[in-house]
Amino acid sequence: MAAAVKPLILLVEDEPAQRDVIAYNLAAEGYQVAEAGDGEEAMLLVAENPPDLVILDWMMPNLSGIEVCRRLKSNPDTRAIPVIMLSARLDVPDRVRGLETGADDYVGKPYSLAELMARIRANLRRVHPAAAGAVLEFQDLRLDAEAHRVTRAGHEIELSPTEFRLLATLMEKPGQVLSRERLLDRVWGRDIHVESRTVDVHVGRLRKALCQHGGDDLLRTVRGAGYALG
């Protein structure tokens, strides 16, 4: 059984020693990690490969963490990405300012790595529930990520590991059209180079598997845009 592609976390921290420690612990937890030493580099990395979560230091030269957060949250394409702000500024007004800028969470320095990892898991659970082992449901379709089991109307559906990851990705965002490029990133991984046609082939196999016991076709093809569940 192949494991699901782990979430990508963008770590933005201008102090190399702290960045190295956090990156090491993120990798040990199994996450994919991208690193940026300043806000401008962070924005470039987001544009190239949108992460699943951003850990963002407040105090950085040139482009501050607050400004990076403001830009991410004002852009419809990146607004939903959870942002955890790291800062030594612990006064209530500073915390309020960080949260009002759009940060989803605020962790004060010095911080416990165990607490930071728990905050990461909690925030990812909202946007990437399959990675947290959740049970996803849509109409008569049920996916148990931890048990790696799919049923429809009580019938068990046998899927390949790739088909399972594809279905989990679509079930995390029912009704939302996901482009072939986004599906390639999520299902196959950003470091694996496969053609976009591969997505079409696997969607076709998944569609056939889900309808083998009858029922409506739950997968929607949007010409020129991608695929959606429902």
mmCIF file of C-alpha atoms in Angstrom:
data_model
loop_
_atom_site.group_PDB
_atom_site.id
_atom_site.type_symbol
_atom_site.label_atom_id
_atom_site.label_comp_id
_atom_site.label_asym_id
_atom_site.label_seq_id
_atom_site.Cartn_x
_atom_site.Cartn_y
_atom_site.Cartn_z
ATOM 1 C CA MET A 1 0.000 0.000 0.000
ATOM 2 C CA ALA A 2 1.534 3.330 -1.031
ATOM 3 C CA ALA A 3 1.358 6.168 1.461
ATOM 4 C CA ALA A 4 -0.514 9.333 0.616
ATOM 5 C CA VAL A 5 1.541 12.259 -0.544
ATOM 6 C CA LYS A 6 2.427 14.227 2.570
ATOM 7 C CA PRO A 7 1.462 17.895 2.869
ATOM 8 C CA LEU A 8 3.978 20.506 1.771
ATOM 9 C CA ILE A 9 4.912 23.024 4.472
ATOM 10 C CA LEU A 10 6.634 26.298 3.624
ATOM 11 C CA LEU A 11 8.924 27.411 6.439
ATOM 12 C CA VAL A 12 9.806 31.114 6.338
ATOM 13 C CA GLU A 13 12.450 32.015 8.912
ATOM 14 C CA ASP A 14 15.448 34.338 8.488
ATOM 15 C CA GLU A 15 17.509 32.777 11.322
ATOM 16 C CA PRO A 16 19.278 29.732 9.813
ATOM 17 C CA ALA A 17 19.719 27.884 13.116
ATOM 18 C CA GLN A 18 16.018 28.058 13.989
ATOM 19 C CA ARG A 19 15.054 27.227 10.412
ATOM 20 C CA ASP A 20 17.261 24.138 10.426
ATOM 21 C CA VAL A 21 15.786 22.838 13.687
ATOM 22 C CA ILE A 22 12.187 23.289 12.574
ATOM 23 C CA ALA A 23 12.862 21.858 9.108
ATOM 24 C CA TYR A 24 14.545 18.796 10.621
ATOM 25 C CA ASN A 25 11.557 18.109 12.873
ATOM 26 C CA LEU A 26 9.060 18.641 10.056
ATOM 27 C CA ALA A 27 10.931 16.160 7.860
ATOM 28 C CA ALA A 28 11.048 13.703 10.776
ATOM 29 C CA GLU A 29 7.249 13.943 10.950
ATOM 30 C CA GLY A 30 7.110 12.995 7.272
ATOM 31 C CA TYR A 31 6.182 16.363 5.808
ATOM 32 C CA GLN A 32 7.570 17.809 2.614
ATOM 33 C CA VAL A 33 9.423 21.020 3.485
ATOM 34 C CA ALA A 34 10.244 24.111 1.444
ATOM 35 C CA GLU A 35 12.412 26.774 3.068
ATOM 36 C CA ALA A 36 12.671 30.520 2.590
ATOM 37 C CA GLY A 37 15.003 32.932 4.360
ATOM 38 C CA ASP A 38 12.941 36.044 3.694
ATOM 39 C CA GLY A 39 9.497 37.209 2.651
ATOM 40 C CA GLU A 40 10.304 37.862 -0.984
ATOM 41 C CA GLU A 41 11.680 34.349 -1.462
ATOM 42 C CA ALA A 42 8.601 32.997 0.290
ATOM 43 C CA MET A 43 6.251 34.710 -2.170
ATOM 44 C CA LEU A 44 8.211 33.284 -5.105
ATOM 45 C CA LEU A 45 7.988 29.757 -3.676
ATOM 46 C CA VAL A 46 4.254 30.126 -3.081
ATOM 47 C CA ALA A 47 3.769 31.190 -6.697
ATOM 48 C CA GLU A 48 5.761 28.181 -7.962
ATOM 49 C CA ASN A 49 4.249 25.517 -5.671
ATOM 50 C CA PRO A 50 1.404 26.560 -3.362
ATOM 51 C CA PRO A 51 2.055 24.896 0.011
ATOM 52 C CA ASP A 52 -0.519 23.269 2.260
ATOM 53 C CA LEU A 53 0.579 25.362 5.239
ATOM 54 C CA VAL A 54 2.971 28.256 5.939
ATOM 55 C CA ILE A 55 5.052 28.714 9.090
ATOM 56 C CA LEU A 56 5.921 32.401 9.026
ATOM 57 C CA ASP A 57 8.303 34.419 11.191
ATOM 58 C CA TRP A 58 6.998 37.917 11.950
ATOM 59 C CA MET A 59 10.312 39.815 12.084
ATOM 60 C CA MET A 60 12.191 39.576 8.783
ATOM 61 C CA PRO A 61 14.146 42.121 6.735
ATOM 62 C CA ASN A 62 12.688 43.710 3.601
ATOM 63 C CA LEU A 63 9.313 41.984 3.501
ATOM 64 C CA SER A 64 7.947 41.270 6.989
ATOM 65 C CA GLY A 65 5.933 38.226 7.948
ATOM 66 C CA ILE A 66 2.904 40.447 8.526
ATOM 67 C CA GLU A 67 3.102 41.726 4.951
ATOM 68 C CA VAL A 68 3.583 38.215 3.538
ATOM 69 C CA CYS A 69 0.526 37.072 5.487
ATOM 70 C CA ARG A 70 -1.497 40.053 4.257
ATOM 71 C CA ARG A 71 -0.619 39.284 0.637
ATOM 72 C CA LEU A 72 -1.424 35.585 0.990
ATOM 73 C CA LYS A 73 -4.796 36.259 2.591
ATOM 74 C CA SER A 74 -5.772 38.966 0.082
ATOM 75 C CA ASN A 75 -5.171 36.640 -2.874
ATOM 76 C CA PRO A 76 -8.116 34.308 -3.646
ATOM 77 C CA ASP A 77 -5.675 31.627 -4.856
ATOM 78 C CA THR A 78 -3.784 31.483 -1.536
ATOM 79 C CA ARG A 79 -6.370 32.721 0.963
ATOM 80 C CA ALA A 80 -7.218 29.235 2.231
ATOM 81 C CA ILE A 81 -3.604 28.271 3.027
ATOM 82 C CA PRO A 82 -3.237 28.133 6.836
ATOM 83 C CA VAL A 83 -0.600 30.494 8.217
ATOM 84 C CA ILE A 84 1.054 29.935 11.604
ATOM 85 C CA MET A 85 2.835 33.102 12.730
ATOM 86 C CA LEU A 86 5.989 32.829 14.856
ATOM 87 C CA SER A 87 6.952 35.848 16.907
ATOM 88 C CA ALA A 88 8.757 36.995 20.045
ATOM 89 C CA ARG A 89 6.187 39.803 20.247
ATOM 90 C CA LEU A 90 3.854 38.399 22.875
ATOM 91 C CA ASP A 91 1.840 41.479 23.848
ATOM 92 C CA VAL A 92 -1.892 41.196 23.272
ATOM 93 C CA PRO A 93 -1.995 44.058 20.697
ATOM 94 C CA ASP A 94 0.691 42.306 18.635
ATOM 95 C CA ARG A 95 -1.163 38.983 18.757
ATOM 96 C CA VAL A 96 -4.370 40.735 17.744
ATOM 97 C CA ARG A 97 -2.598 42.465 14.866
ATOM 98 C CA GLY A 98 -1.188 39.163 13.619
ATOM 99 C CA LEU A 99 -4.568 37.446 13.746
ATOM 100 C CA GLU A 100 -6.384 40.399 12.182
ATOM 101 C CA THR A 101 -3.914 40.289 9.280
ATOM 102 C CA GLY A 102 -5.236 36.812 8.591
ATOM 103 C CA ALA A 103 -2.904 34.463 10.466
ATOM 104 C CA ASP A 104 -4.714 31.271 11.438
ATOM 105 C CA ASP A 105 -2.563 30.680 14.502
ATOM 106 C CA TYR A 106 0.063 32.501 16.558
ATOM 107 C CA VAL A 107 2.967 30.846 18.392
ATOM 108 C CA GLY A 108 5.183 32.891 20.674
ATOM 109 C CA LYS A 109 8.953 32.546 20.894
ATOM 110 C CA PRO A 110 10.501 30.705 22.621
ATOM 111 C CA TYR A 111 8.161 27.868 21.732
ATOM 112 C CA SER A 112 7.917 24.155 22.359
ATOM 113 C CA LEU A 113 8.519 22.077 19.228
ATOM 114 C CA ALA A 114 5.904 19.616 20.453
ATOM 115 C CA GLU A 115 3.352 22.412 20.671
ATOM 116 C CA LEU A 116 4.297 23.746 17.235
ATOM 117 C CA MET A 117 3.870 20.295 15.687
ATOM 118 C CA ALA A 118 0.487 19.940 17.388
ATOM 119 C CA ARG A 119 -0.601 23.317 16.000
ATOM 120 C CA ILE A 120 0.526 22.243 12.535
ATOM 121 C CA ARG A 121 -1.482 19.026 12.722
ATOM 122 C CA ALA A 122 -4.559 20.873 13.958
ATOM 123 C CA ASN A 123 -4.436 23.435 11.151
ATOM 124 C CA LEU A 124 -3.733 20.837 8.469
ATOM 125 C CA ARG A 125 -6.654 18.755 9.696
ATOM 126 C CA ARG A 126 -9.007 21.495 8.488
ATOM 127 C CA VAL A 127 -7.631 21.696 4.941
ATOM 128 C CA HIS A 128 -6.138 18.226 4.403
ATOM 129 C CA PRO A 129 -8.269 15.813 6.482
ATOM 130 C CA ALA A 130 -7.280 12.674 4.569
ATOM 131 C CA ALA A 131 -3.669 13.152 5.658
ATOM 132 C CA ALA A 132 -4.888 13.165 9.257
ATOM 133 C CA GLY A 133 -6.651 9.817 8.833
ATOM 134 C CA ALA A 134 -10.161 11.251 8.727
ATOM 135 C CA VAL A 135 -13.298 9.590 7.398
ATOM 136 C CA LEU A 136 -14.646 11.499 4.384
ATOM 137 C CA GLU A 137 -18.211 11.161 3.138
ATOM 138 C CA PHE A 138 -20.053 12.398 0.050
ATOM 139 C CA GLN A 139 -23.579 11.190 -0.707
ATOM 140 C CA ASP A 140 -23.367 7.368 -0.522
ATOM 141 C CA LEU A 141 -19.564 7.362 -0.835
ATOM 142 C CA ARG A 142 -17.374 6.824 2.240
ATOM 143 C CA LEU A 143 -13.579 6.924 2.454
ATOM 144 C CA ASP A 144 -11.765 5.849 5.615
ATOM 145 C CA ALA A 145 -8.255 7.254 5.209
ATOM 146 C CA GLU A 146 -6.791 5.449 8.214
ATOM 147 C CA ALA A 147 -8.180 2.037 7.246
ATOM 148 C CA HIS A 148 -7.532 2.735 3.550
ATOM 149 C CA ARG A 149 -11.069 1.593 2.737
ATOM 150 C CA VAL A 150 -13.702 2.922 0.335
ATOM 151 C CA THR A 151 -17.358 1.929 0.218
ATOM 152 C CA ARG A 152 -20.304 3.110 -1.840
ATOM 153 C CA ALA A 153 -23.848 2.313 -0.762
ATOM 154 C CA GLY A 154 -22.358 -0.361 1.485
ATOM 155 C CA HIS A 155 -20.352 -2.019 -1.311
ATOM 156 C CA GLU A 156 -16.590 -2.119 -0.855
ATOM 157 C CA ILE A 157 -14.663 -0.513 -3.722
ATOM 158 C CA GLU A 158 -11.197 -1.837 -4.542
ATOM 159 C CA LEU A 159 -8.872 0.960 -5.632
ATOM 160 C CA SER A 160 -5.197 1.161 -6.464
ATOM 161 C CA PRO A 161 -3.088 3.364 -4.148
ATOM 162 C CA THR A 162 -3.047 6.120 -6.782
ATOM 163 C CA GLU A 163 -6.797 5.946 -7.313
ATOM 164 C CA PHE A 164 -7.287 6.075 -3.548
ATOM 165 C CA ARG A 165 -5.172 9.239 -3.229
ATOM 166 C CA LEU A 166 -6.992 10.778 -6.188
ATOM 167 C CA LEU A 167 -10.390 10.104 -4.645
ATOM 168 C CA ALA A 168 -9.268 11.397 -1.241
ATOM 169 C CA THR A 169 -8.057 14.625 -2.817
ATOM 170 C CA LEU A 170 -11.363 15.171 -4.619
ATOM 171 C CA MET A 171 -13.381 14.273 -1.501
ATOM 172 C CA GLU A 172 -11.519 16.819 0.586
ATOM 173 C CA LYS A 173 -12.940 19.578 -1.618
ATOM 174 C CA PRO A 174 -16.324 18.403 -2.939
ATOM 175 C CA GLY A 175 -17.721 20.630 -5.661
ATOM 176 C CA GLN A 176 -14.402 22.412 -6.211
ATOM 177 C CA VAL A 177 -12.775 22.013 -9.613
ATOM 178 C CA LEU A 178 -9.152 20.915 -9.293
ATOM 179 C CA SER A 179 -6.840 21.386 -12.248
ATOM 180 C CA ARG A 180 -4.760 18.533 -13.630
ATOM 181 C CA GLU A 181 -1.634 20.321 -12.389
ATOM 182 C CA ARG A 182 -3.000 20.573 -8.849
ATOM 183 C CA LEU A 183 -3.994 16.909 -8.891
ATOM 184 C CA LEU A 184 -0.556 15.928 -10.161
ATOM 185 C CA ASP A 185 1.044 17.838 -7.279
ATOM 186 C CA ARG A 186 -1.249 16.346 -4.646
ATOM 187 C CA VAL A 187 -1.556 12.759 -5.851
ATOM 188 C CA TRP A 188 1.768 12.022 -7.535
ATOM 189 C CA GLY A 189 3.948 14.519 -5.700
ATOM 190 C CA ARG A 190 5.809 17.607 -6.773
ATOM 191 C CA ASP A 191 9.071 15.776 -7.374
ATOM 192 C CA ILE A 192 7.616 13.156 -9.708
ATOM 193 C CA HIS A 193 7.340 14.135 -13.375
ATOM 194 C CA VAL A 194 4.356 12.619 -15.142
ATOM 195 C CA GLU A 195 2.208 13.948 -17.971
ATOM 196 C CA SER A 196 -1.142 15.603 -17.310
ATOM 197 C CA ARG A 197 -2.723 12.904 -19.497
ATOM 198 C CA THR A 198 -1.976 10.514 -16.630
ATOM 199 C CA VAL A 199 -4.645 12.288 -14.584
ATOM 200 C CA ASP A 200 -7.258 11.652 -17.283
ATOM 201 C CA VAL A 201 -6.429 7.947 -17.378
ATOM 202 C CA HIS A 202 -6.704 7.517 -13.611
ATOM 203 C CA VAL A 203 -9.899 9.564 -13.380
ATOM 204 C CA GLY A 204 -11.397 7.231 -15.987
ATOM 205 C CA ARG A 205 -10.405 4.169 -13.956
ATOM 206 C CA LEU A 206 -11.706 5.745 -10.754
ATOM 207 C CA ARG A 207 -15.014 6.651 -12.407
ATOM 208 C CA LYS A 208 -15.448 3.051 -13.587
ATOM 209 C CA ALA A 209 -14.629 1.652 -10.138
ATOM 210 C CA LEU A 210 -17.076 3.940 -8.339
ATOM 211 C CA CYS A 211 -19.922 3.010 -10.691
ATOM 212 C CA GLN A 212 -19.321 -0.757 -10.767
ATOM 213 C CA HIS A 213 -22.307 -1.418 -8.460
ATOM 214 C CA GLY A 214 -24.541 1.186 -10.095
ATOM 215 C CA GLY A 215 -25.367 4.740 -9.067
ATOM 216 C CA ASP A 216 -24.783 8.102 -10.656
ATOM 217 C CA ASP A 217 -21.395 9.221 -11.891
ATOM 218 C CA LEU A 218 -20.046 11.366 -9.044
ATOM 219 C CA LEU A 219 -17.045 12.716 -10.946
ATOM 220 C CA ARG A 220 -17.506 15.845 -13.013
ATOM 221 C CA THR A 221 -15.240 16.785 -15.922
ATOM 222 C CA VAL A 222 -14.905 20.523 -16.565
ATOM 223 C CA ARG A 223 -13.479 21.032 -20.026
ATOM 224 C CA GLY A 224 -10.267 23.042 -19.952
ATOM 225 C CA ALA A 225 -10.308 23.304 -16.151
ATOM 226 C CA GLY A 226 -10.064 19.897 -14.484
ATOM 227 C CA TYR A 227 -12.177 17.584 -12.358
ATOM 228 C CA ALA A 228 -14.505 17.815 -9.390
ATOM 229 C CA LEU A 229 -16.483 15.530 -7.125
ATOM 230 C CA GLY A 230 -20.166 16.398 -7.479
#
